[in-house]
XYZ file of C-alpha atoms in Angstrom:
377
model
C 3.750 8.206 7.481
C 5.602 8.579 4.171
C 5.930 11.864 2.266
C 5.340 10.514 -1.216
C 5.994 13.778 -2.832
C 9.772 13.605 -1.742
C 10.271 10.060 -3.108
C 12.683 9.838 -6.138
C 10.991 7.474 -8.630
C 12.339 5.900 -11.821
C 9.091 5.016 -13.810
C 8.877 3.049 -17.087
C 6.080 4.488 -19.368
C 5.143 2.551 -22.308
C 2.246 4.307 -23.961
C 2.052 7.407 -26.314
C 1.523 10.406 -24.211
C -0.558 12.158 -26.850
C -2.688 9.447 -28.228
C -3.295 7.419 -25.032
C -2.235 8.585 -21.469
C 0.189 11.132 -19.822
C 2.850 10.048 -17.405
C 1.137 9.644 -14.265
C 2.076 11.698 -11.111
C 3.347 9.558 -8.373
C 5.789 12.155 -6.663
C 7.322 15.419 -7.305
C 10.477 13.784 -8.298
C 10.260 11.432 -11.290
C 12.704 10.264 -14.035
C 10.818 8.462 -16.664
C 12.026 5.963 -19.384
C 10.110 4.524 -22.166
C 9.958 3.829 -26.139
C 7.430 6.564 -27.072
C 8.236 9.593 -24.912
C 7.709 13.169 -26.342
C 10.416 15.574 -25.250
C 7.998 18.513 -26.198
C 5.464 17.695 -23.499
C 6.481 18.987 -20.202
C 5.506 18.029 -16.515
C 6.440 19.691 -13.402
C 7.163 16.607 -11.721
C 9.095 15.040 -14.166
C 12.834 15.921 -13.912
C 14.056 13.959 -16.904
C 12.928 11.822 -19.812
C 15.137 9.013 -21.177
C 14.187 7.562 -24.539
C 14.856 3.964 -25.296
C 14.143 1.643 -28.198
C 11.090 -0.660 -28.296
C 11.522 -4.033 -26.557
C 13.327 -5.136 -23.611
C 15.547 -2.468 -22.131
C 18.434 -3.588 -19.719
C 18.454 -1.445 -16.672
C 22.287 -1.493 -16.668
C 22.338 0.480 -19.809
C 20.282 3.227 -18.592
C 21.465 3.446 -14.875
C 24.081 6.018 -15.591
C 21.637 8.338 -17.409
C 19.183 8.056 -14.623
C 21.717 8.996 -11.810
C 22.519 11.925 -13.942
C 19.223 13.289 -12.520
C 19.212 11.617 -9.120
C 19.654 8.297 -7.493
C 16.040 6.902 -7.423
C 14.528 5.439 -4.368
C 11.929 3.426 -6.107
C 11.488 1.687 -9.457
C 7.979 1.506 -10.912
C 7.351 -0.460 -13.982
C 4.032 -0.579 -15.674
C 4.525 -3.727 -17.673
C 3.617 -3.739 -21.441
C 2.483 -7.122 -22.682
C 3.726 -6.283 -26.227
C 7.353 -6.730 -24.651
C 8.215 -3.249 -23.861
C 9.820 -3.245 -20.405
C 12.908 -3.107 -18.108
C 14.993 -6.191 -17.627
C 17.686 -7.119 -15.244
C 16.038 -4.940 -12.393
C 18.062 -6.894 -9.875
C 20.746 -4.351 -10.530
C 18.501 -1.593 -9.201
C 19.335 -1.202 -5.466
C 15.998 0.546 -4.240
C 12.413 -0.761 -3.823
C 11.007 -2.208 -6.920
C 7.332 -2.066 -7.783
C 5.573 -3.841 -10.784
C 2.220 -2.613 -12.176
C 0.564 -5.627 -13.842
C -0.238 -4.846 -17.346
C -3.182 -5.627 -19.536
C -4.559 -9.134 -19.111
C -7.444 -8.839 -21.278
C -6.015 -8.145 -24.947
C -3.747 -9.883 -27.468
C -1.788 -13.170 -27.398
C -1.464 -14.648 -23.828
C -1.183 -11.373 -22.149
C -1.843 -12.810 -18.529
C 0.973 -15.315 -19.159
C 3.190 -12.639 -20.465
C 2.751 -10.748 -17.204
C 3.386 -13.720 -15.154
C 6.537 -14.997 -16.854
C 7.888 -11.587 -16.576
C 7.224 -11.482 -12.929
C 8.597 -14.828 -12.434
C 11.951 -13.704 -14.115
C 12.229 -10.266 -12.710
C 12.018 -10.036 -8.889
C 9.995 -7.242 -7.647
C 9.435 -6.359 -3.889
C 5.830 -5.659 -4.826
C 3.301 -6.895 -7.541
C 0.409 -4.533 -8.057
C -2.593 -5.638 -10.018
C -5.578 -3.487 -10.982
C -7.860 -6.468 -11.533
C -8.902 -7.977 -8.147
C -9.933 -11.089 -9.645
C -6.282 -12.270 -10.657
C -4.694 -11.400 -7.309
C -4.726 -14.928 -6.286
C -2.828 -15.898 -9.570
C -0.112 -13.512 -8.821
C -0.014 -14.596 -4.999
C 1.553 -17.712 -6.401
C 4.392 -15.885 -7.759
C 4.978 -13.166 -4.894
C 3.170 -14.645 -1.883
C 3.864 -11.966 0.678
C 4.058 -8.773 -1.407
C 1.101 -8.975 -3.725
C -1.601 -6.256 -3.888
C -4.754 -5.254 -5.573
C -5.095 -1.636 -5.997
C -6.878 0.454 -8.490
C -3.947 1.511 -10.647
C -6.166 2.756 -13.268
C -7.020 5.639 -11.028
C -3.213 6.469 -10.524
C -2.535 6.327 -14.247
C -5.544 7.950 -16.003
C -6.240 11.597 -16.358
C -8.299 13.308 -13.910
C -10.228 16.780 -14.232
C -12.946 17.604 -11.864
C -15.940 19.206 -13.408
C -19.207 20.162 -11.757
C -22.144 18.207 -13.194
C -24.432 19.956 -15.472
C -28.270 20.334 -14.959
C -28.883 20.516 -18.576
C -27.043 18.095 -20.971
C -27.154 16.909 -24.604
C -30.012 14.198 -24.441
C -27.779 11.465 -25.846
C -25.559 8.600 -24.786
C -21.977 8.681 -25.540
C -19.300 5.916 -25.678
C -15.666 6.755 -26.112
C -13.300 3.721 -26.474
C -12.089 1.004 -28.803
C -14.545 -0.909 -30.816
C -12.177 -2.594 -33.339
C -11.414 -6.309 -33.737
C -10.234 -6.728 -30.378
C -13.496 -5.441 -28.965
C -16.100 -7.337 -30.934
C -18.502 -8.030 -28.081
C -18.573 -4.268 -27.275
C -19.203 -3.443 -31.083
C -22.071 -5.816 -31.078
C -23.661 -4.340 -27.928
C -23.476 -0.825 -29.291
C -24.929 -1.905 -32.370
C -27.942 -3.655 -30.509
C -28.431 -0.404 -28.522
C -28.589 1.420 -31.540
C -31.221 -0.913 -33.266
C -33.554 -0.205 -30.575
C -33.196 3.396 -31.413
C -31.512 4.853 -28.397
C -29.510 8.074 -29.410
C -26.065 6.541 -28.991
C -22.938 8.402 -30.405
C -19.712 6.211 -30.599
C -16.956 9.003 -30.610
C -13.285 9.062 -30.837
C -11.496 11.763 -28.751
C -8.050 12.668 -27.454
C -7.501 12.055 -23.758
C -7.474 15.653 -23.040
C -10.921 16.419 -24.640
C -12.911 13.317 -23.167
C -13.860 15.091 -19.863
C -15.841 17.983 -21.594
C -17.624 15.606 -23.591
C -18.548 13.327 -20.490
C -19.534 16.251 -18.702
C -22.034 17.545 -21.381
C -23.705 14.361 -22.475
C -26.634 13.035 -20.391
C -25.132 9.296 -20.078
C -21.900 7.915 -20.835
C -21.995 4.071 -21.649
C -18.955 1.839 -20.405
C -18.751 -1.739 -21.857
C -16.193 -3.835 -20.153
C -14.235 -6.526 -21.982
C -14.503 -9.245 -19.101
C -16.282 -7.633 -16.322
C -13.688 -5.488 -15.232
C -13.423 -1.830 -13.891
C -11.960 0.089 -16.729
C -10.593 3.781 -16.843
C -14.123 5.235 -17.502
C -15.071 4.548 -14.009
C -12.624 7.170 -13.071
C -12.589 9.657 -15.948
C -16.482 9.802 -16.307
C -17.053 10.441 -12.528
C -14.290 13.063 -12.132
C -15.970 14.805 -15.016
C -19.272 15.002 -13.479
C -20.804 12.708 -15.767
C -23.353 9.880 -15.426
C -21.853 6.401 -15.918
C -23.821 3.315 -16.938
C -21.996 0.091 -17.284
C -22.646 -3.401 -18.026
C -22.835 -5.360 -14.738
C -19.340 -6.083 -13.638
C -18.092 -9.414 -12.067
C -18.991 -9.654 -8.239
C -15.293 -9.771 -7.640
C -14.276 -6.787 -9.729
C -14.048 -4.576 -6.693
C -16.751 -2.097 -8.235
C -19.423 -2.972 -5.539
C -16.947 -1.977 -2.858
C -17.258 1.636 -3.876
C -20.464 2.141 -5.629
C -24.077 1.149 -5.674
C -26.810 1.120 -8.193
C -27.823 4.611 -7.327
C -24.339 6.036 -8.080
C -23.321 3.893 -11.057
C -26.260 1.968 -12.472
C -25.452 -1.363 -14.220
C -27.487 -3.578 -16.514
C -27.462 -7.451 -17.253
C -29.163 -7.412 -20.577
C -30.231 -5.337 -23.615
C -33.825 -4.636 -21.961
C -32.388 -3.483 -18.709
C -29.885 -1.106 -20.626
C -32.915 0.241 -22.526
C -34.963 0.891 -19.286
C -31.996 2.491 -17.457
C -30.912 4.799 -20.264
C -34.316 5.867 -21.118
C -35.164 6.872 -17.538
C -31.890 9.056 -17.613
C -32.718 10.798 -20.885
C -36.276 11.559 -19.849
C -35.635 12.691 -16.178
C -33.030 15.572 -16.049
C -33.321 15.772 -12.377
C -32.519 12.084 -11.792
C -29.501 12.471 -14.015
C -28.219 15.422 -12.161
C -28.737 13.790 -8.715
C -26.971 10.622 -9.748
C -23.979 12.526 -11.181
C -23.736 14.563 -8.088
C -23.690 11.409 -5.655
C -21.488 9.455 -8.038
C -18.780 12.436 -7.951
C -19.183 12.737 -4.382
C -18.360 8.946 -3.863
C -15.557 9.161 -6.208
C -13.913 12.179 -4.625
C -14.113 10.401 -1.342
C -12.742 7.119 -2.264
C -11.148 6.981 -5.619
C -9.761 10.472 -6.515
C -5.983 10.729 -7.261
C -5.400 12.582 -3.955
C -7.056 9.746 -2.059
C -5.355 6.866 -3.898
C -1.859 8.314 -3.850
C -2.029 8.727 -0.143
C -3.445 5.048 0.269
C -0.980 3.559 -1.967
C 2.237 4.877 -0.733
C 0.871 4.440 2.870
C 0.386 0.893 1.821
C 4.033 0.507 0.538
C 5.479 2.244 3.381
C 3.672 0.355 6.193
C 3.215 -2.892 4.341
C -0.338 -2.857 5.356
C -3.288 -1.909 3.307
C -6.261 0.328 3.514
C -9.284 -1.686 4.256
C -10.669 -1.520 0.663
C -7.392 -3.076 -0.612
C -5.509 -6.132 0.423
C -2.515 -8.404 -0.410
C -4.290 -11.611 -0.583
C -7.662 -12.960 -0.980
C -9.020 -16.398 0.303
C -12.272 -16.400 -1.149
C -11.470 -17.771 -4.676
C -8.041 -19.604 -5.058
C -7.042 -20.915 -8.463
C -4.418 -23.302 -6.942
C -2.191 -22.790 -9.743
C 1.574 -23.730 -9.004
C 3.656 -22.454 -12.074
C 6.687 -24.867 -11.790
C 5.219 -27.504 -14.121
C 4.322 -27.559 -17.821
C 0.707 -28.540 -17.153
C 0.048 -25.477 -15.261
C 1.207 -23.373 -18.088
C -0.957 -25.380 -20.402
C -3.961 -24.937 -18.097
C -3.357 -21.269 -18.060
C -3.113 -21.064 -21.807
C -6.515 -22.766 -22.098
C -7.887 -20.480 -19.551
C -6.818 -17.524 -21.839
C -8.441 -19.113 -24.968
C -11.799 -19.395 -23.059
C -11.381 -15.717 -21.797
C -10.876 -14.678 -25.266
C -13.988 -16.391 -26.300
C -15.978 -14.836 -23.591
C -14.741 -11.352 -24.455
C -15.822 -11.938 -28.262
C -19.309 -13.282 -27.393
C -21.450 -13.046 -24.163
C -23.002 -16.379 -25.129
C -20.222 -18.881 -24.756
C -20.586 -22.677 -23.814
C -17.312 -24.564 -23.399
C -16.926 -28.311 -23.193
C -13.530 -29.594 -22.543
C -12.746 -33.340 -22.715
C -10.721 -34.381 -19.607
C -10.842 -31.077 -17.830
C -10.115 -31.800 -14.204
C -13.318 -31.155 -12.250
C -11.256 -29.847 -9.266
C -9.118 -27.478 -11.150
C -11.243 -24.686 -12.307
C -14.975 -25.095 -10.780
C -16.014 -21.615 -11.783
C -15.403 -20.338 -15.239
C -17.215 -17.269 -14.404
C -14.301 -15.801 -12.581
C -13.732 -13.575 -15.496
C -17.248 -13.210 -16.684
C -20.651 -12.223 -15.302
């Protein structure tokens, strides 16, 4: 059994530590490289920070700076689809892990992840979205794993559920031009007079907010488990979400009595109204959900499972390297496959903008993509 606390890790961190998410804890010994690092923010487990320019960073140009702190055993790169990442990682002599980045936003984000993974040869590719596991298995057949890296990388503050809360619903998250369907759903809920507050808050402040409101609303982009499934439950809040895709992984961990989900506006209204009226139901639901969270998805549990999987090359029963239940049969050595993937991404974008999308494609092969619902309910 591996002692992950002793692993020396070089970690690539692309997000802003103050506006988005801090450097995640993966071991007691980490050196972090990235374009938006704040030297004034300190972590006990970060032994050094190396600031770099935006864009691709050649590992060879930073290797001497890294070795000034220690010789890392493992490289972990959380890929940024905007192009901020490490390249020429073959010169790194240790074990190399890629965290697949965002596959739901911006231009060709799934394709960007795949092209990067094809170019830079990682020992292990980890995706936080179960549904695209099989796509990446075409690139890295043996060392491809689904794991909820959202839970490793987001904040965690455990707060006891409250018995008396603010009798309102809260939503914290992006509702701009990249989240049109989410904005429309929020407007629809407000139009039926539900007391919904759409707030903006710093990452360090969201836990107290989730803890004191009766209900927190989560609206996915494409039926995926987002960070709220970790943050709200650790904060002792009640999470109500739109119904996720059956292969999102959410049903492995939670049932309707722990994290209630809805399929339409009427169901959302009924669910939320019940929790606003029944404080005992709200409290018991928060207790059950947090208990399940601490058993299965807390940082402590996930860290052990993740490093045990890396060390033993086996997976916990909840997580696995390949799935045979839904194959996309994509072989990315022909231009036609890339063209098909681009078309898929366009359809995914349409579905993300509106929940009522009908797509007719002239000449679309019947045997190529029989189930467009892989990314949507």
